[in-house]
């Protein structure tokens, strides 16, 4: 009989024979075993609550630490996802009782040697996503095999996570959830064999912005020692913003709740379904450079000052940060994440995306009266000339690609450069990368506009293939890129330095920031100095300075081009 069970374990990859049991100050936790691709075993503890369910009187409040439990906690499956802003994107099933985390560790730990810890914060535009969307096999295969423990956390999303009236509901509940999860990790991770002094936080997209934002807050001091921010940062225009107040006001009106001291009780009393009914006529997305409806804001509490000022005061934790070369192709050409934006172009219209269409979209999204008032025409002329070099282009896809590049620059590239520069000026260790390598399998056959885009690194760091499946093993180029990412990230978690056998990777400093060094991840990753979106950054800095509005942060600027803080 035991032989038969052993065969089942091998076939299924997971096994509950002699299930692992961990004692914590909150109670006992039972997990399950997982056989990794290297033939060794990991232990999974899934769906552990770290806070009380944020329901009833706890809805739209900061998270409260979970109470102790009496019975053994069954942690053998992921918990439900947090409700998204758009009901149609719910996967897996959601519940407001969603503040759970999962711990994935190697089996047979040495009690005398605590392991470093990597905490994953999922993305999804602050409005969708879950830990279960990033399942444990890849995390165990990659990181447990190199003696790193991984934690996956969840947080409130959309209106439940970021609704704000500016006063009684300051917002940022989703980020407070992330902090609560990190505090829980500090309380229990040593029971799982982890070193609470060696915690690194990591995310991509809104998860990448989240870890950059967490690092800014004084509330996060002592909770982690470094961060990896992929395709997301605290100075990108969708990371912080006050327009969430307008969207909150509109939602409250649709719900029939007063936008005064009676707002919070009204919102707490409504069933979740009423929120979704109210979202329907308002729409869950918008055709705007202001990419997201729901996101963090500078609230005077979690963030007592602007992001720029907080960077000047933050602890000297190291940070890896970078983007893919053509981030916005994910949104524009691949038509993905349409639940959070309206910037896509229908594939049937690719061939019709001409000069006139690019002109129209620049005027709609950037050079408009809301941002630049009576100077909008002058701004349009400069922007259009910059992105077309003032010439008529006839090659297929040119104007479509320039539209995507415009969005990449404004939503990702320039904000990242500014953050890297500001970190360097304040002696914060910063390691920058640019992903140019991509596998053609991520695009449908016949697409003329292609390139490295949003989430294209997931195969190397997660064993996930959201854009198209392809083989890594047996392909020398893919193996080299894979090796670069995994060695760099694992060594960063262990030592704070992204050491790898492929390319040197120096930090950006005050001495070298003018020729910003970065690893250029081509088919053969290599160190490069200078040229990291330098022209684009200078152009948009000049527009902000000359026309008193910064399209990168979506804020008015002073005469020197700096945002009004």
Short mmCIF file of N, CA and C in Angstrom, two decimals, residues 48-186:
data_model
loop_
_atom_site.label_atom_id
_atom_site.label_comp_id
_atom_site.label_asym_id
_atom_site.label_seq_id
_atom_site.Cartn_x
_atom_site.Cartn_y
_atom_site.Cartn_z
N UNK A 48 -2.40 30.63 4.08
CA UNK A 48 -2.33 30.93 5.52
C UNK A 48 -2.88 32.33 5.77
N UNK A 49 -3.87 32.50 6.63
CA UNK A 49 -4.38 33.85 6.90
C UNK A 49 -3.37 34.67 7.70
N UNK A 50 -3.12 35.91 7.28
CA UNK A 50 -2.22 36.78 8.03
C UNK A 50 -2.95 37.95 8.67
N UNK A 51 -4.23 38.12 8.35
CA UNK A 51 -5.03 39.19 8.92
C UNK A 51 -6.47 38.71 9.06
N UNK A 52 -7.21 39.36 9.91
CA UNK A 52 -8.63 39.04 10.02
C UNK A 52 -9.33 39.37 8.70
N UNK A 53 -10.38 38.63 8.37
CA UNK A 53 -11.10 38.94 7.12
C UNK A 53 -11.56 40.40 7.11
N UNK A 54 -11.25 41.16 6.06
CA UNK A 54 -11.62 42.58 6.00
C UNK A 54 -13.07 42.76 5.56
N UNK A 55 -13.98 42.27 6.38
CA UNK A 55 -15.41 42.32 6.07
C UNK A 55 -16.15 43.01 7.20
N UNK A 56 -17.40 43.37 6.95
CA UNK A 56 -18.20 44.03 7.98
C UNK A 56 -17.54 45.32 8.43
N UNK A 57 -17.32 45.44 9.72
CA UNK A 57 -16.71 46.65 10.27
C UNK A 57 -15.25 46.81 9.88
N UNK A 58 -14.61 45.75 9.38
CA UNK A 58 -13.21 45.83 8.98
C UNK A 58 -13.04 46.15 7.50
N UNK A 59 -14.14 46.23 6.76
CA UNK A 59 -14.05 46.65 5.36
C UNK A 59 -13.66 48.13 5.32
N UNK A 60 -12.78 48.48 4.39
CA UNK A 60 -12.26 49.86 4.26
C UNK A 60 -11.57 50.34 5.54
N UNK A 61 -10.91 49.40 6.21
CA UNK A 61 -10.06 49.73 7.36
C UNK A 61 -8.69 49.10 7.15
N UNK A 62 -7.71 49.59 7.90
CA UNK A 62 -6.40 48.95 7.86
C UNK A 62 -6.53 47.51 8.35
N UNK A 63 -5.71 46.60 7.84
CA UNK A 63 -5.81 45.20 8.26
C UNK A 63 -5.48 45.03 9.74
N UNK A 64 -6.12 44.03 10.34
CA UNK A 64 -5.90 43.69 11.74
C UNK A 64 -5.26 42.30 11.80
N UNK A 65 -4.19 42.16 12.57
CA UNK A 65 -3.48 40.89 12.65
C UNK A 65 -4.43 39.75 13.01
N UNK A 66 -4.25 38.61 12.39
CA UNK A 66 -5.10 37.45 12.60
C UNK A 66 -4.98 36.97 14.05
N UNK A 67 -6.07 36.42 14.59
CA UNK A 67 -6.03 35.82 15.92
C UNK A 67 -5.38 34.44 15.87
N UNK A 68 -4.98 33.96 17.04
CA UNK A 68 -4.47 32.59 17.11
C UNK A 68 -5.60 31.61 16.80
N UNK A 69 -5.25 30.45 16.26
CA UNK A 69 -6.25 29.42 15.99
C UNK A 69 -5.97 28.20 16.87
N UNK A 70 -7.02 27.46 17.18
CA UNK A 70 -6.89 26.32 18.10
C UNK A 70 -6.57 25.03 17.37
N UNK A 71 -7.30 24.73 16.32
CA UNK A 71 -7.08 23.50 15.59
C UNK A 71 -5.92 23.65 14.61
N UNK A 72 -5.43 22.53 14.11
CA UNK A 72 -4.37 22.57 13.10
C UNK A 72 -4.93 23.22 11.84
N UNK A 73 -4.22 24.22 11.32
CA UNK A 73 -4.65 24.91 10.11
C UNK A 73 -4.29 24.09 8.88
N UNK A 74 -5.29 23.80 8.06
CA UNK A 74 -5.05 23.07 6.81
C UNK A 74 -4.56 24.05 5.76
N UNK A 75 -3.28 23.94 5.39
CA UNK A 75 -2.68 24.85 4.41
C UNK A 75 -2.23 24.06 3.19
N UNK A 76 -3.18 23.37 2.58
CA UNK A 76 -2.85 22.50 1.45
C UNK A 76 -3.41 23.00 0.12
N UNK A 77 -4.02 24.17 0.11
CA UNK A 77 -4.47 24.75 -1.16
C UNK A 77 -4.51 26.27 -1.04
N UNK A 78 -4.36 26.92 -2.19
CA UNK A 78 -4.44 28.38 -2.20
C UNK A 78 -5.83 28.83 -1.74
N UNK A 79 -5.87 29.96 -1.05
CA UNK A 79 -7.14 30.55 -0.67
C UNK A 79 -7.76 31.29 -1.84
N UNK A 80 -8.96 31.82 -1.66
CA UNK A 80 -9.61 32.57 -2.75
C UNK A 80 -8.84 33.85 -3.05
N UNK A 81 -8.98 34.33 -4.27
CA UNK A 81 -8.38 35.61 -4.64
C UNK A 81 -9.20 36.74 -4.03
N UNK A 82 -8.59 37.91 -3.94
CA UNK A 82 -9.35 39.09 -3.51
C UNK A 82 -10.25 39.54 -4.66
N UNK A 83 -11.44 40.05 -4.36
CA UNK A 83 -12.35 40.47 -5.43
C UNK A 83 -11.71 41.52 -6.33
N UNK A 84 -11.74 41.31 -7.64
CA UNK A 84 -11.17 42.29 -8.57
C UNK A 84 -12.15 43.45 -8.78
N UNK A 85 -11.67 44.49 -9.45
CA UNK A 85 -12.55 45.64 -9.71
C UNK A 85 -13.58 45.30 -10.77
N UNK A 86 -13.28 44.31 -11.59
CA UNK A 86 -14.17 43.90 -12.67
C UNK A 86 -14.53 42.44 -12.44
N UNK A 87 -15.78 42.16 -12.19
CA UNK A 87 -16.19 40.82 -11.80
C UNK A 87 -15.83 39.77 -12.84
N UNK A 88 -15.74 40.17 -14.09
CA UNK A 88 -15.49 39.21 -15.17
C UNK A 88 -14.09 38.62 -15.13
N UNK A 89 -13.15 39.23 -14.39
CA UNK A 89 -11.77 38.73 -14.40
C UNK A 89 -11.48 37.85 -13.20
N UNK A 90 -12.50 37.44 -12.46
CA UNK A 90 -12.28 36.64 -11.26
C UNK A 90 -11.73 35.26 -11.62
N UNK A 91 -10.50 34.99 -11.24
CA UNK A 91 -9.88 33.67 -11.35
C UNK A 91 -8.68 33.65 -10.43
N UNK A 92 -8.63 32.71 -9.50
CA UNK A 92 -9.66 31.74 -9.15
C UNK A 92 -10.82 32.41 -8.43
N UNK A 93 -11.79 31.62 -7.91
CA UNK A 93 -12.93 32.23 -7.21
C UNK A 93 -12.47 33.20 -6.13
N UNK A 94 -13.22 34.29 -5.97
CA UNK A 94 -12.80 35.34 -5.05
C UNK A 94 -13.70 35.39 -3.82
N UNK A 95 -13.15 36.04 -2.79
CA UNK A 95 -13.88 36.28 -1.56
C UNK A 95 -13.23 37.47 -0.87
N UNK A 96 -14.03 38.26 -0.13
CA UNK A 96 -13.41 39.33 0.64
C UNK A 96 -12.51 38.78 1.74
N UNK A 97 -12.73 37.55 2.15
CA UNK A 97 -11.83 36.88 3.10
C UNK A 97 -10.66 36.31 2.31
N UNK A 98 -9.72 37.17 1.96
CA UNK A 98 -8.68 36.79 1.00
C UNK A 98 -7.27 37.13 1.45
N UNK A 99 -7.12 37.64 2.67
CA UNK A 99 -5.79 38.08 3.11
C UNK A 99 -4.99 36.88 3.61
N UNK A 100 -4.46 36.16 2.64
CA UNK A 100 -3.70 34.94 2.89
C UNK A 100 -2.32 35.05 2.26
N UNK A 101 -1.41 34.24 2.76
CA UNK A 101 -0.10 34.10 2.12
C UNK A 101 0.26 32.63 2.07
N UNK A 102 1.23 32.31 1.24
CA UNK A 102 1.70 30.94 1.08
C UNK A 102 3.20 30.91 1.23
N UNK A 103 3.70 29.84 1.84
CA UNK A 103 5.13 29.67 2.09
C UNK A 103 5.60 28.39 1.42
N UNK A 104 6.64 28.51 0.63
CA UNK A 104 7.18 27.39 -0.15
C UNK A 104 8.64 27.23 0.24
N UNK A 105 8.98 26.10 0.85
CA UNK A 105 10.33 25.94 1.39
C UNK A 105 10.92 24.59 1.00
N UNK A 106 12.25 24.48 1.01
CA UNK A 106 12.87 23.17 0.78
C UNK A 106 12.59 22.25 1.97
N UNK A 107 12.55 20.97 1.71
CA UNK A 107 12.37 19.99 2.77
C UNK A 107 13.72 19.70 3.43
N UNK A 108 13.68 19.11 4.62
CA UNK A 108 14.90 18.69 5.33
C UNK A 108 15.83 19.87 5.57
N UNK A 109 15.33 20.88 6.27
CA UNK A 109 16.12 22.06 6.57
C UNK A 109 17.10 21.80 7.71
N UNK A 110 18.19 22.51 7.69
CA UNK A 110 19.15 22.51 8.78
C UNK A 110 18.71 23.58 9.78
N UNK A 111 18.30 23.17 10.96
CA UNK A 111 17.77 24.12 11.94
C UNK A 111 18.78 25.18 12.33
N UNK A 112 20.06 24.91 12.13
CA UNK A 112 21.10 25.87 12.52
C UNK A 112 21.38 26.89 11.42
N UNK A 113 20.84 26.67 10.22
CA UNK A 113 21.13 27.58 9.11
C UNK A 113 19.82 28.12 8.54
N UNK A 114 19.48 29.30 8.94
CA UNK A 114 18.26 29.93 8.45
C UNK A 114 18.45 30.39 7.00
N UNK A 115 17.41 30.21 6.19
CA UNK A 115 17.51 30.51 4.76
C UNK A 115 16.98 31.90 4.44
N UNK A 116 17.52 32.54 3.39
CA UNK A 116 16.98 33.82 2.94
C UNK A 116 15.57 33.64 2.38
N UNK A 117 14.82 34.72 2.37
CA UNK A 117 13.39 34.67 2.03
C UNK A 117 13.10 35.66 0.91
N UNK A 118 12.32 35.21 -0.07
CA UNK A 118 11.89 36.04 -1.20
C UNK A 118 10.37 36.13 -1.17
N UNK A 119 9.84 37.33 -1.04
CA UNK A 119 8.39 37.54 -0.94
C UNK A 119 7.87 38.10 -2.27
N UNK A 120 6.95 37.37 -2.90
CA UNK A 120 6.38 37.76 -4.19
C UNK A 120 5.08 38.53 -3.98
N UNK A 121 4.99 39.70 -4.63
CA UNK A 121 3.78 40.53 -4.64
C UNK A 121 3.24 40.51 -6.07
N UNK A 122 2.07 39.91 -6.27
CA UNK A 122 1.55 39.76 -7.63
C UNK A 122 1.13 41.10 -8.22
N UNK A 123 1.08 41.16 -9.55
CA UNK A 123 0.62 42.33 -10.26
C UNK A 123 -0.84 42.21 -10.65
N UNK A 124 -1.26 43.05 -11.61
CA UNK A 124 -2.65 43.05 -12.05
C UNK A 124 -3.27 44.43 -11.97
N UNK A 125 -2.44 45.47 -12.10
CA UNK A 125 -2.96 46.83 -12.11
C UNK A 125 -3.64 47.24 -10.82
N UNK A 126 -3.22 46.68 -9.70
CA UNK A 126 -3.83 46.93 -8.39
C UNK A 126 -5.31 46.55 -8.37
N UNK A 127 -5.76 45.86 -9.39
CA UNK A 127 -7.20 45.64 -9.55
C UNK A 127 -7.58 44.20 -9.85
N UNK A 128 -6.60 43.33 -10.02
CA UNK A 128 -6.88 41.93 -10.32
C UNK A 128 -5.66 41.12 -9.92
N UNK A 129 -5.79 39.79 -10.00
CA UNK A 129 -4.65 38.92 -9.74
C UNK A 129 -4.75 38.20 -8.40
N UNK A 130 -3.89 37.20 -8.24
CA UNK A 130 -3.86 36.41 -7.00
C UNK A 130 -2.57 35.62 -6.94
N UNK A 131 -2.29 35.04 -5.78
CA UNK A 131 -1.13 34.17 -5.65
C UNK A 131 -1.27 32.95 -6.54
N UNK A 132 -2.48 32.43 -6.65
CA UNK A 132 -2.70 31.21 -7.44
C UNK A 132 -2.40 31.41 -8.92
N UNK A 133 -2.39 32.65 -9.39
CA UNK A 133 -2.02 32.91 -10.78
C UNK A 133 -0.54 32.67 -11.03
N UNK A 134 0.23 32.55 -9.94
CA UNK A 134 1.68 32.31 -10.01
C UNK A 134 1.99 31.07 -9.18
N UNK A 135 1.61 29.89 -9.67
CA UNK A 135 1.62 28.68 -8.85
C UNK A 135 3.02 28.25 -8.41
N UNK A 136 3.02 27.42 -7.38
CA UNK A 136 4.24 27.06 -6.66
C UNK A 136 5.26 26.22 -7.42
N UNK A 137 4.93 25.43 -8.45
CA UNK A 137 5.97 24.57 -9.03
C UNK A 137 7.23 25.31 -9.46
N UNK A 138 7.07 26.42 -10.20
CA UNK A 138 8.24 27.15 -10.65
C UNK A 138 9.03 27.74 -9.51
N UNK A 139 8.34 28.24 -8.49
CA UNK A 139 9.02 28.82 -7.34
C UNK A 139 9.83 27.77 -6.60
N UNK A 140 9.26 26.59 -6.45
CA UNK A 140 9.99 25.51 -5.78
C UNK A 140 11.17 25.05 -6.64
N UNK A 141 10.92 24.86 -7.93
CA UNK A 141 11.98 24.35 -8.82
C UNK A 141 13.17 25.30 -8.91
N UNK A 142 12.89 26.61 -8.97
CA UNK A 142 13.97 27.59 -9.16
C UNK A 142 14.62 27.98 -7.84
N UNK A 143 13.81 28.40 -6.87
CA UNK A 143 14.36 29.06 -5.68
C UNK A 143 14.61 28.09 -4.53
N UNK A 144 13.67 27.18 -4.27
CA UNK A 144 13.93 26.18 -3.22
C UNK A 144 15.15 25.35 -3.55
N UNK A 145 15.34 25.06 -4.83
CA UNK A 145 16.50 24.26 -5.25
C UNK A 145 17.81 24.96 -4.90
N UNK A 146 17.78 26.29 -4.78
CA UNK A 146 18.97 27.07 -4.41
C UNK A 146 18.88 27.57 -2.97
N UNK A 147 18.08 26.89 -2.16
CA UNK A 147 17.99 27.15 -0.72
C UNK A 147 17.46 28.55 -0.42
N UNK A 148 16.42 28.94 -1.11
CA UNK A 148 15.71 30.18 -0.85
C UNK A 148 14.25 29.84 -0.58
N UNK A 149 13.70 30.36 0.50
CA UNK A 149 12.28 30.20 0.82
C UNK A 149 11.49 31.29 0.10
N UNK A 150 10.33 30.92 -0.44
CA UNK A 150 9.49 31.89 -1.16
C UNK A 150 8.16 32.05 -0.43
N UNK A 151 7.71 33.29 -0.34
CA UNK A 151 6.40 33.61 0.22
C UNK A 151 5.60 34.36 -0.85
N UNK A 152 4.34 33.98 -1.03
CA UNK A 152 3.44 34.71 -1.93
C UNK A 152 2.34 35.35 -1.10
N UNK A 153 2.06 36.62 -1.35
CA UNK A 153 1.05 37.32 -0.55
C UNK A 153 -0.09 37.83 -1.43
N UNK A 154 -1.22 38.09 -0.80
CA UNK A 154 -2.36 38.69 -1.48
C UNK A 154 -2.77 39.97 -0.75
N UNK A 155 -3.54 40.81 -1.43
CA UNK A 155 -3.93 42.09 -0.88
C UNK A 155 -5.21 42.55 -1.55
N UNK A 156 -5.95 43.42 -0.88
CA UNK A 156 -7.21 43.91 -1.44
C UNK A 156 -6.96 44.71 -2.72
N UNK A 157 -7.90 44.58 -3.64
CA UNK A 157 -7.74 45.11 -4.99
C UNK A 157 -8.85 46.10 -5.34
N UNK A 158 -8.61 46.86 -6.40
CA UNK A 158 -9.65 47.71 -6.96
C UNK A 158 -10.27 48.65 -5.94
N UNK A 159 -11.59 48.78 -5.98
CA UNK A 159 -12.27 49.71 -5.07
C UNK A 159 -12.14 49.27 -3.62
N UNK A 160 -12.10 47.97 -3.34
CA UNK A 160 -11.95 47.52 -1.95
C UNK A 160 -10.57 47.83 -1.40
N UNK A 161 -9.58 47.90 -2.28
CA UNK A 161 -8.22 48.15 -1.83
C UNK A 161 -7.77 49.58 -1.90
N UNK A 162 -8.43 50.42 -2.74
CA UNK A 162 -7.88 51.75 -2.99
C UNK A 162 -8.92 52.86 -3.04
N UNK A 163 -10.17 52.58 -2.71
CA UNK A 163 -11.20 53.62 -2.62
C UNK A 163 -10.74 54.67 -1.61
N UNK A 164 -10.97 55.95 -1.92
CA UNK A 164 -10.54 57.01 -1.01
C UNK A 164 -11.39 58.26 -1.17
N UNK A 165 -11.74 58.86 -0.04
CA UNK A 165 -12.36 60.19 -0.07
C UNK A 165 -11.37 61.25 0.39
N UNK A 166 -10.15 60.83 0.67
CA UNK A 166 -9.10 61.76 1.08
C UNK A 166 -9.02 62.01 2.56
N UNK A 167 -10.09 61.70 3.32
CA UNK A 167 -10.12 62.00 4.75
C UNK A 167 -10.42 60.76 5.57
N UNK A 168 -11.72 60.43 5.68
CA UNK A 168 -12.11 59.28 6.49
C UNK A 168 -11.67 57.95 5.87
N UNK A 169 -11.57 57.94 4.55
CA UNK A 169 -11.06 56.77 3.85
C UNK A 169 -9.84 57.21 3.04
N UNK A 170 -8.67 57.22 3.64
CA UNK A 170 -7.49 57.72 2.93
C UNK A 170 -7.01 56.82 1.81
N UNK A 171 -7.53 55.58 1.76
CA UNK A 171 -7.12 54.66 0.69
C UNK A 171 -5.91 53.84 1.05
N UNK A 172 -5.29 53.26 0.02
CA UNK A 172 -4.06 52.48 0.19
C UNK A 172 -4.24 51.23 1.04
N UNK A 173 -5.48 50.74 1.19
CA UNK A 173 -5.71 49.57 2.02
C UNK A 173 -4.96 48.35 1.48
N UNK A 174 -4.85 48.27 0.17
CA UNK A 174 -4.11 47.16 -0.42
C UNK A 174 -2.64 47.16 -0.04
N UNK A 175 -2.04 48.35 0.04
CA UNK A 175 -0.64 48.43 0.45
C UNK A 175 -0.48 48.19 1.94
N UNK A 176 -1.45 48.63 2.74
CA UNK A 176 -1.42 48.27 4.16
C UNK A 176 -1.51 46.75 4.34
N UNK A 177 -2.28 46.09 3.47
CA UNK A 177 -2.34 44.62 3.51
C UNK A 177 -0.97 44.02 3.24
N UNK A 178 -0.27 44.55 2.25
CA UNK A 178 1.06 44.05 1.94
C UNK A 178 1.99 44.21 3.13
N UNK A 179 1.92 45.34 3.80
CA UNK A 179 2.73 45.55 5.00
C UNK A 179 2.35 44.57 6.11
N UNK A 180 1.05 44.32 6.27
CA UNK A 180 0.60 43.37 7.29
C UNK A 180 1.14 41.98 7.00
N UNK A 181 1.17 41.61 5.73
CA UNK A 181 1.73 40.31 5.36
C UNK A 181 3.21 40.24 5.71
N UNK A 182 3.94 41.31 5.45
CA UNK A 182 5.37 41.33 5.77
C UNK A 182 5.60 41.29 7.28
N UNK A 183 4.73 41.91 8.05
CA UNK A 183 4.85 41.83 9.51
C UNK A 183 4.56 40.42 9.99
N UNK A 184 3.60 39.75 9.38
CA UNK A 184 3.31 38.36 9.73
C UNK A 184 4.50 37.47 9.39
N UNK A 185 5.13 37.73 8.25
CA UNK A 185 6.33 36.98 7.88
C UNK A 185 7.39 37.12 8.96
N UNK A 186 7.57 38.33 9.47
CA UNK A 186 8.56 38.54 10.53
C UNK A 186 8.22 37.71 11.77
#
